[in-house]
Amino acid sequence: MAIERVDCWKAHGGTQGVYRHDSRATGTPMTFSVFVPEHGEGQLLPVLWYLSGLTCTHANVTEKGEYRAACAEHGVIFVAPDSSPRGDDVADDDGYDLGQGAGFYVDATQAPWTPHYNMWSYVSDELCQLVSAHFPIDLHAQGISGHSMGGHGALTLALRQPDRFRSVSAFAPIANPSEVPWGRKALGTYLGSDEKTWRKHDTVALLEDGATCPEMLVDIGTDDPFYDEQLKPASLEAACAKAGQPLTLRRQSGYDHSYYFISSFMADHVRWHAERLKG
């Protein structure tokens, strides 16, 4: 459970760090960032896990997400892992939407991906154990969020682990990956051609199969170039309505898919999580 501190800065009265460790789940070194707000000795704090999108590492949200002021105000730890295993001996693909930078938060069952592409186990189990051993997180006050591919990961984790996560939100999530090009390529490659095995990694399918979780908060920009083809917010809305799943879906006028969009609403998401994690 050892970690190496790569970088550390003081920010908004707290500490922003970047850390590295050798992962059992992926068989590779993994890097993640943690912001810990100022707090009293022995005090445990709520934690918000954030899963990044295609092509991203921990650095994208750490450098562009603008979450620290809100986390400091509300007393929330913010953890951002990488989006895939990486390394010279790790399988990859020429496309940006598969391989390194595109782990899709699943445990691969197909060669050559199986040795390292175990992001579901990494995020849902190993990283939580690691962070809780080194940082003052309250395991009874966990929320999760994410962007695009990471929004897909956040929603599916919350639906499959409703007793763990007390709050869940997403920015422009891939809500129905079984029915869109990004998802069909990734799920088919990592999990094989039997589409029944994809359902536990598809938010809409999980809702259809009876899964529920605490209220979802989802923001998506109306000028997002992936709005209809890849993200399918209408499918998410319809599935939630049919399942009785509480959902606040906000279509934000004029915003796109970038961190300009994410950073505009990040503080509101942090506040929203804090209200539920401290309530």
Short mmCIF file of C-alpha atoms in Angstrom, two decimals:
data_model
loop_
_atom_site.label_atom_id
_atom_site.label_comp_id
_atom_site.label_asym_id
_atom_site.label_seq_id
_atom_site.Cartn_x
_atom_site.Cartn_y
_atom_site.Cartn_z
CA MET A 1 0.00 0.00 0.00
CA ALA A 2 3.03 2.29 -0.37
CA ILE A 3 2.72 5.48 -2.42
CA GLU A 4 5.31 7.90 -3.80
CA ARG A 5 4.64 11.63 -3.73
CA VAL A 6 5.46 13.05 -7.16
CA ASP A 7 4.46 16.69 -6.57
CA CYS A 8 2.77 18.73 -3.87
CA TRP A 9 1.49 22.31 -3.67
CA LYS A 10 -0.38 24.42 -1.13
CA ALA A 11 -3.70 25.64 -2.56
CA HIS A 12 -6.70 27.36 -0.97
CA GLY A 13 -5.31 26.54 2.47
CA GLY A 14 -5.11 22.84 1.66
CA THR A 15 -2.73 20.49 -0.14
CA GLN A 16 -2.80 19.42 -3.78
CA GLY A 17 -0.66 16.37 -4.37
CA VAL A 18 0.17 13.97 -7.19
CA TYR A 19 1.08 10.41 -6.22
CA ARG A 20 2.29 7.20 -7.84
CA HIS A 21 2.06 3.56 -6.76
CA ASP A 22 2.44 0.05 -8.15
CA SER A 23 -1.04 -1.29 -8.82
CA ARG A 24 -2.03 -4.91 -8.22
CA ALA A 25 -5.10 -4.54 -10.44
CA THR A 26 -3.34 -3.19 -13.53
CA GLY A 27 0.15 -4.60 -12.98
CA THR A 28 1.57 -1.16 -13.79
CA PRO A 29 2.51 2.03 -11.98
CA MET A 30 -0.56 4.26 -11.61
CA THR A 31 -0.67 8.00 -10.95
CA PHE A 32 -3.47 9.90 -9.22
CA SER A 33 -4.03 13.31 -7.64
CA VAL A 34 -5.58 14.19 -4.28
CA PHE A 35 -6.65 17.58 -2.91
CA VAL A 36 -7.03 17.65 0.87
CA PRO A 37 -8.58 20.82 2.31
CA GLU A 38 -7.45 22.32 5.59
CA HIS A 39 -8.92 20.33 8.48
CA GLY A 40 -8.53 19.57 12.16
CA GLU A 41 -6.24 16.90 13.53
CA GLY A 42 -7.93 13.50 13.40
CA GLN A 43 -10.87 14.83 11.38
CA LEU A 44 -12.22 12.63 8.57
CA LEU A 45 -13.59 14.35 5.48
CA PRO A 46 -16.08 13.42 2.74
CA VAL A 47 -14.45 12.34 -0.50
CA LEU A 48 -15.43 13.00 -4.12
CA TRP A 49 -13.94 10.59 -6.64
CA TYR A 50 -13.62 12.01 -10.18
CA LEU A 51 -13.20 9.81 -13.28
CA SER A 52 -11.73 11.39 -16.40
CA GLY A 53 -12.69 11.01 -20.05
CA LEU A 54 -11.07 9.74 -23.22
CA THR A 55 -7.40 10.72 -23.76
CA CYS A 56 -7.18 12.25 -20.27
CA THR A 57 -4.93 11.56 -17.30
CA HIS A 58 -5.30 12.78 -13.72
CA ALA A 59 -3.71 16.04 -14.87
CA ASN A 60 -6.60 17.35 -16.96
CA VAL A 61 -9.02 17.90 -14.11
CA THR A 62 -6.22 18.70 -11.65
CA GLU A 63 -5.01 21.57 -13.81
CA LYS A 64 -8.27 22.70 -15.46
CA GLY A 65 -11.15 21.53 -13.24
CA GLU A 66 -11.27 24.52 -10.85
CA TYR A 67 -12.55 22.43 -7.94
CA ARG A 68 -10.14 23.41 -5.16
CA ALA A 69 -11.85 26.58 -3.92
CA ALA A 70 -15.18 24.76 -3.64
CA CYS A 71 -13.61 21.71 -2.00
CA ALA A 72 -11.85 23.97 0.51
CA GLU A 73 -15.09 25.83 1.25
CA HIS A 74 -17.12 22.66 1.78
CA GLY A 75 -14.41 20.45 3.31
CA VAL A 76 -14.34 17.76 0.60
CA ILE A 77 -11.35 15.67 -0.49
CA PHE A 78 -11.06 15.34 -4.29
CA VAL A 79 -9.40 12.27 -5.84
CA ALA A 80 -8.65 11.93 -9.56
CA PRO A 81 -7.10 8.70 -10.91
CA ASP A 82 -5.74 8.09 -14.40
CA SER A 83 -8.11 6.78 -17.07
CA SER A 84 -6.12 3.64 -18.00
CA PRO A 85 -2.94 1.68 -17.37
CA ARG A 86 0.10 2.95 -19.25
CA GLY A 87 3.55 1.68 -20.23
CA ASP A 88 5.62 0.28 -23.07
CA ASP A 89 4.39 -3.27 -22.41
CA VAL A 90 0.71 -2.25 -22.10
CA ALA A 91 -1.53 -3.00 -25.10
CA ASP A 92 -2.53 0.06 -27.09
CA ASP A 93 -4.36 1.10 -30.25
CA ASP A 94 -3.81 3.78 -32.86
CA GLY A 95 -7.24 5.27 -32.17
CA TYR A 96 -7.75 7.81 -29.39
CA ASP A 97 -10.87 5.96 -28.23
CA LEU A 98 -9.24 2.61 -27.39
CA GLY A 99 -6.21 1.51 -25.41
CA GLN A 100 -4.08 3.80 -23.29
CA GLY A 101 -6.16 6.77 -22.22
CA ALA A 102 -9.37 4.86 -22.90
CA GLY A 103 -9.80 2.16 -20.26
CA PHE A 104 -13.59 2.65 -20.08
CA TYR A 105 -13.61 1.58 -16.41
CA VAL A 106 -14.11 -2.13 -17.15
CA ASP A 107 -12.12 -5.28 -16.40
CA ALA A 108 -11.09 -6.63 -19.80
CA THR A 109 -11.74 -10.29 -20.58
CA GLN A 110 -10.16 -10.36 -24.05
CA ALA A 111 -6.52 -10.62 -25.16
CA PRO A 112 -4.29 -8.66 -25.34
CA TRP A 113 -6.06 -6.36 -22.87
CA THR A 114 -6.60 -8.70 -19.90
CA PRO A 115 -3.22 -8.38 -18.16
CA HIS A 116 -3.52 -4.65 -17.49
CA TYR A 117 -6.95 -3.26 -18.38
CA ASN A 118 -8.69 -3.78 -15.04
CA MET A 119 -9.87 -0.26 -14.36
CA TRP A 120 -13.12 -1.40 -12.74
CA SER A 121 -11.24 -3.30 -10.04
CA TYR A 122 -8.70 -0.51 -9.72
CA VAL A 123 -11.22 2.29 -9.19
CA SER A 124 -13.88 0.36 -7.28
CA ASP A 125 -11.55 -1.48 -4.90
CA GLU A 126 -7.79 -0.97 -4.93
CA LEU A 127 -7.69 2.83 -5.17
CA CYS A 128 -10.23 3.22 -2.37
CA GLN A 129 -8.17 1.00 -0.07
CA LEU A 130 -5.00 2.87 -0.96
CA VAL A 131 -6.39 6.38 -0.51
CA SER A 132 -8.17 5.54 2.74
CA ALA A 133 -4.88 4.19 4.13
CA HIS A 134 -3.02 7.45 3.44
CA PHE A 135 -5.58 10.26 3.56
CA PRO A 136 -8.28 11.28 6.08
CA ILE A 137 -11.34 10.20 4.09
CA ASP A 138 -14.66 9.24 5.65
CA LEU A 139 -15.64 5.97 3.98
CA HIS A 140 -19.25 6.61 5.01
CA ALA A 141 -19.34 9.83 2.95
CA GLN A 142 -18.29 8.99 -0.59
CA GLY A 143 -19.50 10.65 -3.78
CA ILE A 144 -18.47 10.07 -7.37
CA SER A 145 -18.44 12.16 -10.53
CA GLY A 146 -16.85 12.07 -13.96
CA HIS A 147 -16.74 13.43 -17.48
CA SER A 148 -17.74 11.69 -20.73
CA MET A 149 -16.16 8.20 -20.50
CA GLY A 150 -15.61 9.02 -16.82
CA GLY A 151 -19.24 10.03 -16.47
CA HIS A 152 -20.12 6.58 -17.79
CA GLY A 153 -17.81 5.10 -15.16
CA ALA A 154 -19.24 7.21 -12.35
CA LEU A 155 -22.87 6.38 -13.13
CA THR A 156 -22.25 2.65 -13.53
CA LEU A 157 -20.21 2.48 -10.31
CA ALA A 158 -22.96 4.30 -8.41
CA LEU A 159 -25.67 2.03 -9.81
CA ARG A 160 -23.71 -1.13 -8.98
CA GLN A 161 -22.52 0.06 -5.56
CA PRO A 162 -25.43 2.11 -4.21
CA ASP A 163 -24.51 1.37 -0.59
CA ARG A 164 -21.07 2.90 -1.10
CA PHE A 165 -21.82 6.13 -2.95
CA ARG A 166 -24.18 8.62 -1.31
CA SER A 167 -24.05 11.02 -4.26
CA VAL A 168 -23.34 10.79 -8.00
CA SER A 169 -23.00 13.36 -10.76
CA ALA A 170 -21.63 13.50 -14.28
CA PHE A 171 -20.59 15.92 -16.97
CA ALA A 172 -21.70 14.85 -20.48
CA PRO A 173 -21.65 11.10 -19.69
CA ILE A 174 -21.69 8.32 -22.27
CA ALA A 175 -25.00 7.11 -20.90
CA ASN A 176 -25.80 4.25 -23.26
CA PRO A 177 -22.44 2.91 -24.51
CA SER A 178 -23.93 -0.29 -25.94
CA GLU A 179 -25.70 1.85 -28.54
CA VAL A 180 -23.01 4.38 -29.55
CA PRO A 181 -19.77 4.12 -31.57
CA TRP A 182 -17.37 4.87 -28.69
CA GLY A 183 -18.99 2.33 -26.42
CA ARG A 184 -19.54 -0.43 -28.94
CA LYS A 185 -15.89 -0.25 -30.01
CA ALA A 186 -14.54 -0.30 -26.44
CA LEU A 187 -16.96 -2.80 -24.88
CA GLY A 188 -16.71 -5.16 -27.86
CA THR A 189 -12.93 -5.04 -27.80
CA TYR A 190 -12.43 -5.36 -24.03
CA LEU A 191 -15.35 -7.65 -23.17
CA GLY A 192 -16.01 -9.60 -26.37
CA SER A 193 -18.94 -9.90 -28.75
CA ASP A 194 -21.56 -11.18 -26.28
CA GLU A 195 -23.52 -7.98 -25.69
CA LYS A 196 -25.20 -9.41 -22.59
CA THR A 197 -21.86 -8.98 -20.80
CA TRP A 198 -21.88 -5.27 -21.65
CA ARG A 199 -25.06 -4.50 -19.74
CA LYS A 200 -23.40 -4.10 -16.33
CA HIS A 201 -21.26 -1.36 -17.87
CA ASP A 202 -24.15 0.56 -19.48
CA THR A 203 -26.14 3.05 -17.37
CA VAL A 204 -29.32 2.74 -19.42
CA ALA A 205 -29.13 -1.08 -19.39
CA LEU A 206 -28.50 -1.15 -15.63
CA LEU A 207 -31.57 1.00 -15.06
CA GLU A 208 -33.60 -1.29 -17.33
CA ASP A 209 -32.37 -4.27 -15.31
CA GLY A 210 -33.53 -2.78 -12.01
CA ALA A 211 -30.48 -0.97 -10.61
CA THR A 212 -31.01 2.31 -8.77
CA CYS A 213 -28.87 4.74 -6.81
CA PRO A 214 -29.19 8.08 -5.05
CA GLU A 215 -30.29 11.05 -7.13
CA MET A 216 -28.18 11.72 -10.23
CA LEU A 217 -27.04 15.21 -11.26
CA VAL A 218 -26.05 15.43 -14.93
CA ASP A 219 -24.93 18.49 -16.90
CA ILE A 220 -24.49 18.49 -20.67
CA GLY A 221 -23.83 21.34 -23.07
CA THR A 222 -26.29 21.96 -25.88
CA ASP A 223 -23.35 22.68 -28.24
CA ASP A 224 -21.55 19.44 -27.33
CA PRO A 225 -20.51 17.93 -30.70
CA PHE A 226 -21.10 14.43 -29.29
CA TYR A 227 -24.56 15.21 -27.86
CA ASP A 228 -26.72 12.85 -29.95
CA GLU A 229 -24.30 10.37 -31.54
CA GLN A 230 -22.24 9.43 -28.47
CA LEU A 231 -23.88 10.71 -25.27
CA LYS A 232 -27.62 10.02 -25.66
CA PRO A 233 -28.98 12.19 -22.82
CA ALA A 234 -32.55 11.54 -23.98
CA SER A 235 -32.01 7.80 -23.50
CA LEU A 236 -30.77 8.41 -19.97
CA GLU A 237 -33.72 10.66 -19.22
CA ALA A 238 -36.23 8.11 -20.51
CA ALA A 239 -34.60 5.19 -18.67
CA CYS A 240 -34.57 7.11 -15.38
CA ALA A 241 -38.21 8.10 -15.79
CA LYS A 242 -39.25 4.52 -16.49
CA ALA A 243 -37.20 3.13 -13.58
CA GLY A 244 -38.24 5.80 -11.08
CA GLN A 245 -34.59 6.85 -10.73
CA PRO A 246 -34.27 10.45 -9.46
CA LEU A 247 -32.43 12.54 -12.07
CA THR A 248 -31.65 16.22 -12.45
CA LEU A 249 -30.58 16.64 -16.08
CA ARG A 250 -29.50 20.17 -16.98
CA ARG A 251 -28.95 21.10 -20.62
CA GLN A 252 -26.55 24.02 -20.42
CA SER A 253 -27.08 26.41 -23.33
CA GLY A 254 -24.08 27.07 -25.58
CA TYR A 255 -21.57 24.88 -23.73
CA ASP A 256 -19.44 22.21 -25.43
CA HIS A 257 -17.56 19.08 -24.26
CA SER A 258 -14.41 20.78 -22.99
CA TYR A 259 -13.02 21.76 -19.59
CA TYR A 260 -14.35 25.26 -20.22
CA PHE A 261 -17.75 23.61 -19.75
CA ILE A 262 -16.70 21.37 -16.85
CA SER A 263 -14.98 24.14 -14.90
CA SER A 264 -18.05 26.37 -15.28
CA PHE A 265 -20.19 23.98 -13.25
CA MET A 266 -17.61 22.14 -11.13
CA ALA A 267 -18.12 24.28 -8.02
CA ASP A 268 -21.86 23.66 -8.21
CA HIS A 269 -21.27 19.90 -8.41
CA VAL A 270 -18.91 20.00 -5.42
CA ARG A 271 -21.50 21.95 -3.40
CA TRP A 272 -24.24 19.52 -4.47
CA HIS A 273 -22.18 16.52 -3.36
CA ALA A 274 -21.18 18.20 -0.09
CA GLU A 275 -24.83 18.77 0.84
CA ARG A 276 -25.58 15.07 0.42
CA LEU A 277 -22.37 13.75 1.94
CA LYS A 278 -22.70 15.91 5.06
CA GLY A 279 -26.48 15.63 5.38
#
